[in-house]
PDB file of C-alpha atoms in Angstrom:
ATOM      1  CA  MET A 217      13.759   8.267   6.282  1.00 98.00           C
ATOM      2  CA  LYS A 218      12.714   5.316   8.297  1.00 98.00           C
ATOM      3  CA  VAL A 219      10.000   2.878   7.993  1.00 98.00           C
ATOM      4  CA  LEU A 220       8.414   0.521  10.691  1.00 98.00           C
ATOM      5  CA  SER A 221       6.772  -1.577   7.809  1.00 98.00           C
ATOM      6  CA  ILE A 222       4.302  -4.350   9.816  1.00 97.00           C
ATOM      7  CA  GLN A 223       3.147  -6.801   7.136  1.00 95.00           C
ATOM      8  CA  SER A 224       3.427  -9.967   6.131  1.00 93.00           C
ATOM      9  CA  ALA A 225       6.779 -11.771   5.098  1.00 95.00           C
ATOM     10  CA  VAL A 226       6.954 -15.089   2.222  1.00 96.00           C
ATOM     11  CA  ALA A 227      10.204 -17.142   1.236  1.00 98.00           C
ATOM     12  CA  HIS A 228       9.103 -17.551  -1.954  1.00 98.00           C
ATOM     13  CA  GLY A 229       8.062 -14.529  -4.092  1.00 97.00           C
ATOM     14  CA  HIS A 230       7.002 -10.933  -3.424  1.00 97.00           C
ATOM     15  CA  VAL A 231       3.901  -9.928  -1.416  1.00 96.00           C
ATOM     16  CA  GLY A 232       3.719  -8.303   2.050  1.00 95.00           C
ATOM     17  CA  ASN A 233       7.452  -6.805   3.403  1.00 97.00           C
ATOM     18  CA  SER A 234       8.761  -9.262   1.113  1.00 98.00           C
ATOM     19  CA  ALA A 235       7.340  -6.775  -1.838  1.00 98.00           C
ATOM     20  CA  ALA A 236       7.818  -3.433   0.200  1.00 98.00           C
ATOM     21  CA  VAL A 237      11.208  -3.945   1.753  1.00 98.00           C
ATOM     22  CA  PHE A 238      14.011  -3.787  -1.013  1.00 98.00           C
ATOM     23  CA  PRO A 239      12.004  -1.332  -3.345  1.00 98.00           C
ATOM     24  CA  LEU A 240      11.695   1.013  -0.261  1.00 98.00           C
ATOM     25  CA  GLN A 241      15.811   0.659   0.450  1.00 98.00           C
ATOM     26  CA  ARG A 242      16.738   0.794  -3.603  1.00 98.00           C
ATOM     27  CA  ILE A 243      15.460   4.456  -2.804  1.00 98.00           C
ATOM     28  CA  GLY A 244      17.478   5.212  -0.196  1.00 98.00           C
ATOM     29  CA  VAL A 245      14.706   4.273   2.754  1.00 98.00           C
ATOM     30  CA  GLU A 246      15.983   2.559   5.708  1.00 98.00           C
ATOM     31  CA  VAL A 247      12.762   0.222   6.850  1.00 98.00           C
ATOM     32  CA  VAL A 248      12.217  -1.733  10.019  1.00 98.00           C
ATOM     33  CA  PRO A 249      10.315  -4.794   8.953  1.00 98.00           C
ATOM     34  CA  VAL A 250       8.120  -6.714  11.470  1.00 97.00           C
ATOM     35  CA  PRO A 251       6.813  -9.350  10.317  1.00 95.00           C
ATOM     36  CA  THR A 252       2.987 -11.179  10.800  1.00 92.00           C
ATOM     37  CA  VAL A 253       3.064 -13.985   9.312  1.00 91.00           C
ATOM     38  CA  ASN A 254       6.101 -16.272   7.970  1.00 94.00           C
ATOM     39  CA  PHE A 255       4.822 -18.238   5.101  1.00 94.00           C
ATOM     40  CA  SER A 256       6.393 -20.440   2.453  1.00 97.00           C
ATOM     41  CA  ASN A 257       4.655 -18.553  -0.486  1.00 95.00           C
ATOM     42  CA  HIS A 258       1.761 -16.288  -0.712  1.00 92.00           C
ATOM     43  CA  THR A 259      -2.203 -17.639  -0.216  1.00 89.00           C
ATOM     44  CA  GLY A 260      -3.101 -17.148  -4.306  1.00 88.00           C
ATOM     45  CA  TYR A 261      -1.447 -20.646  -4.750  1.00 93.00           C
ATOM     46  CA  GLY A 262      -3.982 -22.364  -2.453  1.00 92.00           C
ATOM     47  CA  ALA A 263      -0.831 -24.302  -0.483  1.00 96.00           C
ATOM     48  CA  TRP A 264       1.213 -22.325   1.993  1.00 94.00           C
ATOM     49  CA  ARG A 265       3.129 -23.507   4.817  1.00 97.00           C
ATOM     50  CA  GLY A 266       4.459 -21.602   7.975  1.00 95.00           C
ATOM     51  CA  PRO A 267       3.026 -19.870  10.950  1.00 93.00           C
ATOM     52  CA  LEU A 268       0.366 -17.032  11.424  1.00 90.00           C
ATOM     53  CA  ILE A 269       2.550 -14.940  13.862  1.00 94.00           C
ATOM     54  CA  PRO A 270       0.679 -14.431  16.817  1.00 95.00           C
ATOM     55  CA  PRO A 271      -0.171 -10.967  17.942  1.00 96.00           C
ATOM     56  CA  SER A 272       1.676 -11.289  21.316  1.00 97.00           C
ATOM     57  CA  ASP A 273       4.341 -11.730  19.301  1.00 97.00           C
ATOM     58  CA  VAL A 274       4.791  -8.983  16.930  1.00 97.00           C
ATOM     59  CA  ALA A 275       3.992  -6.930  19.823  1.00 98.00           C
ATOM     60  CA  GLU A 276       6.959  -8.451  21.622  1.00 98.00           C
ATOM     61  CA  ILE A 277       9.232  -7.542  18.396  1.00 98.00           C
ATOM     62  CA  LEU A 278       8.270  -4.335  18.641  1.00 98.00           C
ATOM     63  CA  LEU A 279       8.617  -4.136  22.130  1.00 98.00           C
ATOM     64  CA  GLY A 280      12.292  -4.706  21.428  1.00 98.00           C
ATOM     65  CA  VAL A 281      12.133  -2.392  18.779  1.00 98.00           C
ATOM     66  CA  GLU A 282      11.306   0.241  21.094  1.00 98.00           C
ATOM     67  CA  GLU A 283      13.592  -0.703  23.727  1.00 98.00           C
ATOM     68  CA  ARG A 284      16.532  -0.258  21.220  1.00 98.00           C
ATOM     69  CA  GLY A 285      15.628   3.433  20.886  1.00 98.00           C
ATOM     70  CA  VAL A 286      14.351   3.250  17.526  1.00 98.00           C
ATOM     71  CA  PHE A 287      10.839   4.404  17.770  1.00 98.00           C
ATOM     72  CA  PRO A 288      11.780   8.315  18.153  1.00 98.00           C
ATOM     73  CA  GLN A 289      13.398   7.761  14.524  1.00 98.00           C
ATOM     74  CA  ILE A 290      10.483   6.235  12.597  1.00 98.00           C
ATOM     75  CA  ASP A 291       8.986   8.545  10.114  1.00 98.00           C
ATOM     76  CA  VAL A 292       6.425   6.612   9.236  1.00 98.00           C
ATOM     77  CA  VAL A 293       4.662   3.157  10.474  1.00 98.00           C
ATOM     78  CA  LEU A 294       3.280   1.175   7.646  1.00 98.00           C
ATOM     79  CA  SER A 295       0.715  -1.758   7.108  1.00 97.00           C
ATOM     80  CA  GLY A 296      -0.722  -3.986   4.640  1.00 92.00           C
ATOM     81  CA  TYR A 297      -2.759  -7.201   5.179  1.00 85.00           C
ATOM     82  CA  GLN A 298      -3.944  -7.777   8.473  1.00 82.00           C
ATOM     83  CA  GLY A 299      -4.836 -11.665   9.065  1.00 74.00           C
ATOM     84  CA  GLY A 300      -6.750 -11.105  12.243  1.00 77.00           C
ATOM     85  CA  VAL A 301      -8.078  -8.607  15.287  1.00 82.00           C
ATOM     86  CA  GLY A 302      -5.587  -9.344  17.206  1.00 92.00           C
ATOM     87  CA  ILE A 303      -3.049  -7.424  14.806  1.00 92.00           C
ATOM     88  CA  GLY A 304      -4.899  -4.674  14.150  1.00 93.00           C
ATOM     89  CA  ASP A 305      -4.719  -3.697  17.842  1.00 94.00           C
ATOM     90  CA  VAL A 306      -1.164  -4.169  17.816  1.00 96.00           C
ATOM     91  CA  ILE A 307      -0.283  -2.057  15.311  1.00 96.00           C
ATOM     92  CA  ILE A 308      -2.628   0.934  16.696  1.00 96.00           C
ATOM     93  CA  ASP A 309      -0.840   0.833  19.795  1.00 98.00           C
ATOM     94  CA  ALA A 310       2.568   0.982  18.033  1.00 98.00           C
ATOM     95  CA  VAL A 311       1.343   3.536  15.540  1.00 98.00           C
ATOM     96  CA  ARG A 312       0.279   5.359  19.305  1.00 98.00           C
ATOM     97  CA  ARG A 313       3.736   4.962  21.040  1.00 98.00           C
ATOM     98  CA  VAL A 314       5.918   5.724  17.777  1.00 98.00           C
ATOM     99  CA  LYS A 315       3.511   9.336  17.420  1.00 98.00           C
ATOM    100  CA  ALA A 316       4.318   9.808  20.987  1.00 98.00           C
ATOM    101  CA  ALA A 317       8.226   9.536  20.563  1.00 98.00           C
ATOM    102  CA  ASN A 318       8.050  11.050  16.993  1.00 98.00           C
ATOM    103  CA  PRO A 319       4.769  13.454  16.411  1.00 98.00           C
ATOM    104  CA  SER A 320       5.667  14.601  13.175  1.00 98.00           C
ATOM    105  CA  ALA A 321       5.323  10.637  12.566  1.00 98.00           C
ATOM    106  CA  LEU A 322       3.147   9.506   9.892  1.00 98.00           C
ATOM    107  CA  TYR A 323       0.765   6.050   9.788  1.00 98.00           C
ATOM    108  CA  ALA A 324      -0.008   4.562   6.124  1.00 98.00           C
ATOM    109  CA  CYS A 325      -2.230   2.250   6.090  1.00 97.00           C
ATOM    110  CA  ASP A 326      -3.188   0.081   3.205  1.00 96.00           C
ATOM    111  CA  PRO A 327      -6.676  -1.329   4.082  1.00 94.00           C
ATOM    112  CA  VAL A 328      -6.525  -4.532   2.201  1.00 89.00           C
ATOM    113  CA  MET A 329     -10.011  -6.289   1.862  1.00 86.00           C
ATOM    114  CA  GLY A 330     -10.687  -7.824  -1.705  1.00 79.00           C
ATOM    115  CA  ASN A 331     -11.016  -6.223  -4.879  1.00 73.00           C
ATOM    116  CA  ALA A 332     -13.974  -5.734  -7.689  1.00 63.00           C
ATOM    117  CA  LYS A 333     -13.624  -9.259  -9.464  1.00 66.00           C
ATOM    118  CA  SER A 334     -12.701 -11.295  -6.143  1.00 63.00           C
ATOM    119  CA  GLY A 335     -14.827  -9.720  -3.715  1.00 67.00           C
ATOM    120  CA  CYS A 336     -13.671  -9.672  -0.032  1.00 67.00           C
ATOM    121  CA  PHE A 337     -11.081 -12.544   0.771  1.00 66.00           C
ATOM    122  CA  VAL A 338      -9.992 -11.411   4.319  1.00 73.00           C
ATOM    123  CA  ALA A 339     -11.765 -12.794   7.655  1.00 70.00           C
ATOM    124  CA  PRO A 340     -15.065 -11.481   8.147  1.00 75.00           C
ATOM    125  CA  GLU A 341     -14.012  -9.424  10.844  1.00 83.00           C
ATOM    126  CA  ILE A 342     -11.168  -7.328   9.281  1.00 85.00           C
ATOM    127  CA  PRO A 343     -13.108  -4.890   6.714  1.00 86.00           C
ATOM    128  CA  ASP A 344     -15.270  -3.583   9.941  1.00 88.00           C
ATOM    129  CA  LEU A 345     -11.726  -3.206  11.718  1.00 89.00           C
ATOM    130  CA  LEU A 346     -10.442  -1.474   9.233  1.00 92.00           C
ATOM    131  CA  ARG A 347     -13.343   0.923   8.516  1.00 93.00           C
ATOM    132  CA  ASP A 348     -14.336   1.893  12.023  1.00 93.00           C
ATOM    133  CA  ARG A 349     -10.549   1.368  14.201  1.00 93.00           C
ATOM    134  CA  VAL A 350      -7.604   1.582  11.846  1.00 94.00           C
ATOM    135  CA  VAL A 351      -8.169   3.882   8.903  1.00 96.00           C
ATOM    136  CA  PRO A 352      -9.387   6.517  11.689  1.00 97.00           C
ATOM    137  CA  VAL A 353      -6.145   6.344  13.039  1.00 97.00           C
ATOM    138  CA  ALA A 354      -4.342   6.711   9.751  1.00 98.00           C
ATOM    139  CA  ASP A 355      -2.920   9.943   8.013  1.00 98.00           C
ATOM    140  CA  ILE A 356      -1.987   8.011   4.504  1.00 98.00           C
ATOM    141  CA  ILE A 357      -4.719   5.385   3.065  1.00 98.00           C
ATOM    142  CA  THR A 358      -3.857   3.003   0.068  1.00 98.00           C
ATOM    143  CA  PRO A 359      -7.639   1.385  -1.297  1.00 96.00           C
ATOM    144  CA  ASN A 360      -8.375   0.396  -4.403  1.00 95.00           C
ATOM    145  CA  GLN A 361     -11.662   1.238  -5.615  1.00 95.00           C
ATOM    146  CA  PHE A 362     -13.763  -1.693  -4.075  1.00 92.00           C
ATOM    147  CA  GLU A 363     -11.934  -0.992  -0.969  1.00 94.00           C
ATOM    148  CA  LEU A 364     -12.965   2.772  -1.101  1.00 96.00           C
ATOM    149  CA  GLY A 365     -16.584   2.156  -1.441  1.00 94.00           C
ATOM    150  CA  TYR A 366     -16.586  -0.067   1.321  1.00 92.00           C
ATOM    151  CA  LEU A 367     -15.250   1.839   3.788  1.00 94.00           C
ATOM    152  CA  THR A 368     -17.483   4.379   2.754  1.00 96.00           C
ATOM    153  CA  GLY A 369     -20.217   2.828   2.006  1.00 94.00           C
ATOM    154  CA  THR A 370     -20.942   4.266  -1.436  1.00 96.00           C
ATOM    155  CA  GLU A 371     -20.170   2.861  -5.007  1.00 95.00           C
ATOM    156  CA  PRO A 372     -17.502   4.702  -6.683  1.00 96.00           C
ATOM    157  CA  ALA A 373     -17.565   4.496 -10.402  1.00 94.00           C
ATOM    158  CA  SER A 374     -16.826   8.111 -12.291  1.00 94.00           C
ATOM    159  CA  ILE A 375     -14.155  10.520 -11.323  1.00 95.00           C
ATOM    160  CA  ASP A 376     -17.342  12.768  -9.455  1.00 96.00           C
ATOM    161  CA  SER A 377     -18.232   9.350  -7.875  1.00 97.00           C
ATOM    162  CA  THR A 378     -14.829   8.537  -6.656  1.00 97.00           C
ATOM    163  CA  LEU A 379     -13.412  11.887  -5.050  1.00 98.00           C
ATOM    164  CA  ALA A 380     -16.678  12.331  -3.445  1.00 98.00           C
ATOM    165  CA  SER A 381     -15.964   8.926  -2.037  1.00 98.00           C
ATOM    166  CA  ALA A 382     -11.941   9.945  -1.113  1.00 98.00           C
ATOM    167  CA  ASP A 383     -13.731  13.039   0.592  1.00 98.00           C
ATOM    168  CA  LEU A 384     -15.832  10.701   2.806  1.00 98.00           C
ATOM    169  CA  ALA A 385     -12.630   8.929   3.716  1.00 98.00           C
ATOM    170  CA  ARG A 386     -11.055  11.640   4.152  1.00 98.00           C
ATOM    171  CA  ASP A 387     -13.437  13.129   7.164  1.00 98.00           C
ATOM    172  CA  MET A 388     -12.783   9.312   9.114  1.00 97.00           C
ATOM    173  CA  GLY A 389      -9.385  11.018   9.679  1.00 98.00           C
ATOM    174  CA  PRO A 390      -6.824  10.143   7.117  1.00 98.00           C
ATOM    175  CA  SER A 391      -5.640  13.476   5.393  1.00 98.00           C
ATOM    176  CA  THR A 392      -4.369  11.636   2.214  1.00 98.00           C
ATOM    177  CA  VAL A 393      -6.457   9.204  -0.053  1.00 98.00           C
ATOM    178  CA  LEU A 394      -4.483   7.258  -2.961  1.00 98.00           C
ATOM    179  CA  VAL A 395      -6.794   5.046  -5.162  1.00 98.00           C
ATOM    180  CA  THR A 396      -4.790   2.610  -6.715  1.00 96.00           C
ATOM    181  CA  SER A 397      -7.398   1.165  -9.185  1.00 92.00           C
ATOM    182  CA  VAL A 398      -9.770   3.187 -10.563  1.00 93.00           C
ATOM    183  CA  GLU A 399     -11.721   1.642 -12.987  1.00 90.00           C
ATOM    184  CA  ARG A 400     -14.297   4.226 -14.829  1.00 91.00           C
ATOM    185  CA  PRO A 401     -16.782   3.397 -17.376  1.00 89.00           C
ATOM    186  CA  ASP A 402     -15.760   6.415 -19.596  1.00 88.00           C
ATOM    187  CA  ARG A 403     -11.925   5.966 -18.957  1.00 90.00           C
ATOM    188  CA  GLU A 404      -9.576   5.512 -22.487  1.00 88.00           C
ATOM    189  CA  GLU A 405      -9.371   2.102 -23.508  1.00 91.00           C
ATOM    190  CA  GLY A 406      -6.600   0.165 -22.648  1.00 94.00           C
ATOM    191  CA  VAL A 407      -5.735   2.339 -19.301  1.00 95.00           C
ATOM    192  CA  ILE A 408      -6.211   2.008 -15.532  1.00 94.00           C
ATOM    193  CA  GLU A 409      -5.556   4.686 -13.529  1.00 97.00           C
ATOM    194  CA  MET A 410      -4.774   6.003 -10.004  1.00 98.00           C
ATOM    195  CA  LEU A 411      -6.143   9.053  -8.024  1.00 98.00           C
ATOM    196  CA  VAL A 412      -4.684  11.110  -5.270  1.00 98.00           C
ATOM    197  CA  VAL A 413      -6.378  13.471  -2.954  1.00 98.00           C
ATOM    198  CA  ASP A 414      -4.663  15.758  -0.369  1.00 98.00           C
ATOM    199  CA  ASN A 415      -5.463  19.090   1.538  1.00 97.00           C
ATOM    200  CA  ALA A 416      -4.206  20.378  -2.125  1.00 98.00           C
ATOM    201  CA  GLY A 417      -6.210  19.041  -4.629  1.00 98.00           C
ATOM    202  CA  ALA A 418      -6.741  16.136  -6.867  1.00 98.00           C
ATOM    203  CA  TRP A 419      -4.857  14.233  -9.460  1.00 98.00           C
ATOM    204  CA  LEU A 420      -4.822  11.599 -12.280  1.00 98.00           C
ATOM    205  CA  VAL A 421      -2.571   9.114 -13.629  1.00 98.00           C
ATOM    206  CA  SER A 422      -3.379   6.831 -16.415  1.00 97.00           C
ATOM    207  CA  THR A 423      -0.778   3.555 -17.785  1.00 97.00           C
ATOM    208  CA  PRO A 424      -1.359   1.074 -19.953  1.00 97.00           C
ATOM    209  CA  TYR A 425      -3.396  -1.910 -18.768  1.00 94.00           C
ATOM    210  CA  LEU A 426      -1.337  -5.113 -18.846  1.00 92.00           C
ATOM    211  CA  PRO A 427      -3.864  -7.783 -19.089  1.00 87.00           C
ATOM    212  CA  PHE A 428      -2.563 -10.186 -15.878  1.00 85.00           C
ATOM    213  CA  LYS A 429      -3.084 -10.005 -12.082  1.00 83.00           C
ATOM    214  CA  VAL A 430       0.087 -10.111  -9.876  1.00 91.00           C
ATOM    215  CA  ASN A 431       0.108 -10.734  -6.188  1.00 93.00           C
ATOM    216  CA  GLY A 432       2.387  -7.732  -4.434  1.00 95.00           C
ATOM    217  CA  SER A 433       2.099  -4.978  -6.835  1.00 95.00           C
ATOM    218  CA  GLY A 434      -0.455  -3.054  -4.279  1.00 95.00           C
ATOM    219  CA  ASP A 435       2.226  -3.666  -1.704  1.00 96.00           C
ATOM    220  CA  VAL A 436       5.105  -1.863  -3.551  1.00 98.00           C
ATOM    221  CA  THR A 437       2.458   0.849  -4.644  1.00 98.00           C
ATOM    222  CA  ALA A 438       1.357   1.554  -1.184  1.00 98.00           C
ATOM    223  CA  ALA A 439       5.124   1.532  -0.313  1.00 98.00           C
ATOM    224  CA  LEU A 440       6.430   3.721  -2.858  1.00 98.00           C
ATOM    225  CA  PHE A 441       4.115   6.544  -3.017  1.00 98.00           C
ATOM    226  CA  THR A 442       3.945   6.600   1.042  1.00 98.00           C
ATOM    227  CA  ALA A 443       7.773   7.219   0.829  1.00 98.00           C
ATOM    228  CA  HIS A 444       7.973   9.601  -2.055  1.00 98.00           C
ATOM    229  CA  TYR A 445       4.538  11.354  -0.410  1.00 98.00           C
ATOM    230  CA  VAL A 446       6.942  11.644   2.803  1.00 98.00           C
ATOM    231  CA  ALA A 447       9.836  13.036   1.356  1.00 98.00           C
ATOM    232  CA  THR A 448       7.927  15.245  -1.046  1.00 98.00           C
ATOM    233  CA  ARG A 449       4.656  16.293   0.304  1.00 97.00           C
ATOM    234  CA  ASP A 450       3.692  16.441  -3.760  1.00 98.00           C
ATOM    235  CA  ALA A 451       1.013  14.053  -4.455  1.00 98.00           C
ATOM    236  CA  ALA A 452       1.364  14.974  -7.883  1.00 98.00           C
ATOM    237  CA  LEU A 453       4.994  14.150  -7.951  1.00 98.00           C
ATOM    238  CA  SER A 454       4.642  11.108  -5.908  1.00 98.00           C
ATOM    239  CA  LEU A 455       1.575   9.793  -7.928  1.00 98.00           C
ATOM    240  CA  GLU A 456       4.294  10.006 -11.339  1.00 98.00           C
ATOM    241  CA  ARG A 457       7.205   8.543  -9.364  1.00 98.00           C
ATOM    242  CA  THR A 458       4.986   5.584  -8.248  1.00 98.00           C
ATOM    243  CA  ALA A 459       3.268   4.956 -11.175  1.00 98.00           C
ATOM    244  CA  SER A 460       6.562   4.863 -13.293  1.00 98.00           C
ATOM    245  CA  SER A 461       7.993   2.617 -10.680  1.00 98.00           C
ATOM    246  CA  VAL A 462       5.313  -0.008 -10.648  1.00 98.00           C
ATOM    247  CA  PHE A 463       4.380  -0.010 -14.331  1.00 98.00           C
ATOM    248  CA  ASP A 464       7.322  -0.597 -15.223  1.00 98.00           C
ATOM    249  CA  LEU A 465       7.632  -3.329 -12.640  1.00 98.00           C
ATOM    250  CA  ILE A 466       4.342  -4.993 -13.753  1.00 97.00           C
ATOM    251  CA  GLU A 467       5.651  -4.487 -17.766  1.00 97.00           C
ATOM    252  CA  THR A 468       9.173  -6.313 -16.908  1.00 98.00           C
ATOM    253  CA  THR A 469       6.786  -8.935 -14.836  1.00 98.00           C
ATOM    254  CA  TYR A 470       4.413  -9.571 -17.790  1.00 97.00           C
ATOM    255  CA  ARG A 471       7.139  -9.937 -20.061  1.00 97.00           C
ATOM    256  CA  SER A 472       9.046 -12.122 -18.077  1.00 97.00           C
ATOM    257  CA  GLY A 473       6.237 -14.901 -18.237  1.00 96.00           C
ATOM    258  CA  GLU A 474       6.837 -15.514 -14.741  1.00 96.00           C
ATOM    259  CA  ARG A 475       4.037 -15.803 -12.150  1.00 95.00           C
ATOM    260  CA  GLU A 476       5.766 -13.697  -9.454  1.00 98.00           C
ATOM    261  CA  LEU A 477       7.024 -10.035  -9.290  1.00 98.00           C
ATOM    262  CA  GLN A 478      10.532  -9.658 -11.250  1.00 98.00           C
ATOM    263  CA  LEU A 479      11.015  -7.213  -7.848  1.00 98.00           C
ATOM    264  CA  VAL A 480      15.309  -7.176  -8.269  1.00 98.00           C
ATOM    265  CA  GLN A 481      15.075  -7.127 -12.181  1.00 98.00           C
ATOM    266  CA  ALA A 482      12.490  -4.189 -12.049  1.00 98.00           C
ATOM    267  CA  GLN A 483      15.367  -2.325  -9.400  1.00 98.00           C
ATOM    268  CA  GLU A 484      16.213   0.515 -11.857  1.00 98.00           C
ATOM    269  CA  SER A 485      12.414   1.520 -12.024  1.00 98.00           C
ATOM    270  CA  TYR A 486      12.193   2.555  -8.579  1.00 98.00           C
ATOM    271  CA  ALA A 487      16.114   4.285  -8.047  1.00 97.00           C
ATOM    272  CA  ALA A 488      15.373   6.003 -11.312  1.00 98.00           C
ATOM    273  CA  PRO A 489      11.714   6.326 -12.526  1.00 98.00           C
ATOM    274  CA  ARG A 490      11.512   7.378 -16.228  1.00 98.00           C
ATOM    275  CA  MET A 491       8.791   9.757 -15.365  1.00 98.00           C
ATOM    276  CA  GLN A 492       6.969   8.188 -18.348  1.00 98.00           C
ATOM    277  CA  PHE A 493       3.098   9.656 -16.956  1.00 98.00           C
ATOM    278  CA  SER A 494       1.939  12.879 -15.998  1.00 98.00           C
ATOM    279  CA  ALA A 495      -0.702  13.479 -13.023  1.00 98.00           C
ATOM    280  CA  LYS A 496      -3.178  15.838 -14.271  1.00 98.00           C
ATOM    281  CA  GLN A 497      -5.071  17.453 -11.748  1.00 98.00           C
ATOM    282  CA  VAL A 498      -8.984  17.161 -11.620  1.00 97.00           C
ATOM    283  CA  ARG A 499      -9.652  19.431  -8.724  1.00 96.00           C
TER     284      ARG A 499
END
């Protein structure tokens, strides 16, 4: 499998492509990473250095990759955080050209906007861009529950309302929706859940909740789920593999006491997931 991943890059720590590329490589996926920023560190520190890469430069990199004859080999285009409107146009155009070269290629979009605790943390125009132009051309999307609600104009909370919101998102274009954090009021204490919906049904997986937030875990989740799903077309199995790997990554990071994802230290959890969580079919 070959993935064209258009995301941010950081020198220190692991977010964007700096989080997604190594786990994909560790499960045997060839990655073509195209950076949208080249920062010293992620912005959660409150200070960082380095450039936003102009959309025209990102387009030039993509053109060079296309000129090397790579686009027919691309199985998946993956995108995450979009810093400005211009980069959205570049990604949409790249998806169009990749699919023209390989009609079986898929586009997986992580529609990064924010979360329930922090609200939106992207530029004001980004949520509308994602909802109106980017998500409709995606095959797979991986929003959290807050982002799913914004995309669909709903307030998902229970399993039923989250399923209804996922169906509305699927009506927009994507056939597969992975909701990366389901926090329903009636869930078992001390757990957090993920939900996936595709044409075959819907499945929920629960993992223990660890009381800390680490940047980049969503980028790893989107990358691993996408790769597993494209390889197997089995939503439940892909959810179980992803949940197993990401939980072990987060637990390794939590136990380390470090602020950044322990991406290298947890590498066996991607290559050989323990499969300690079972997905339950909910529809």
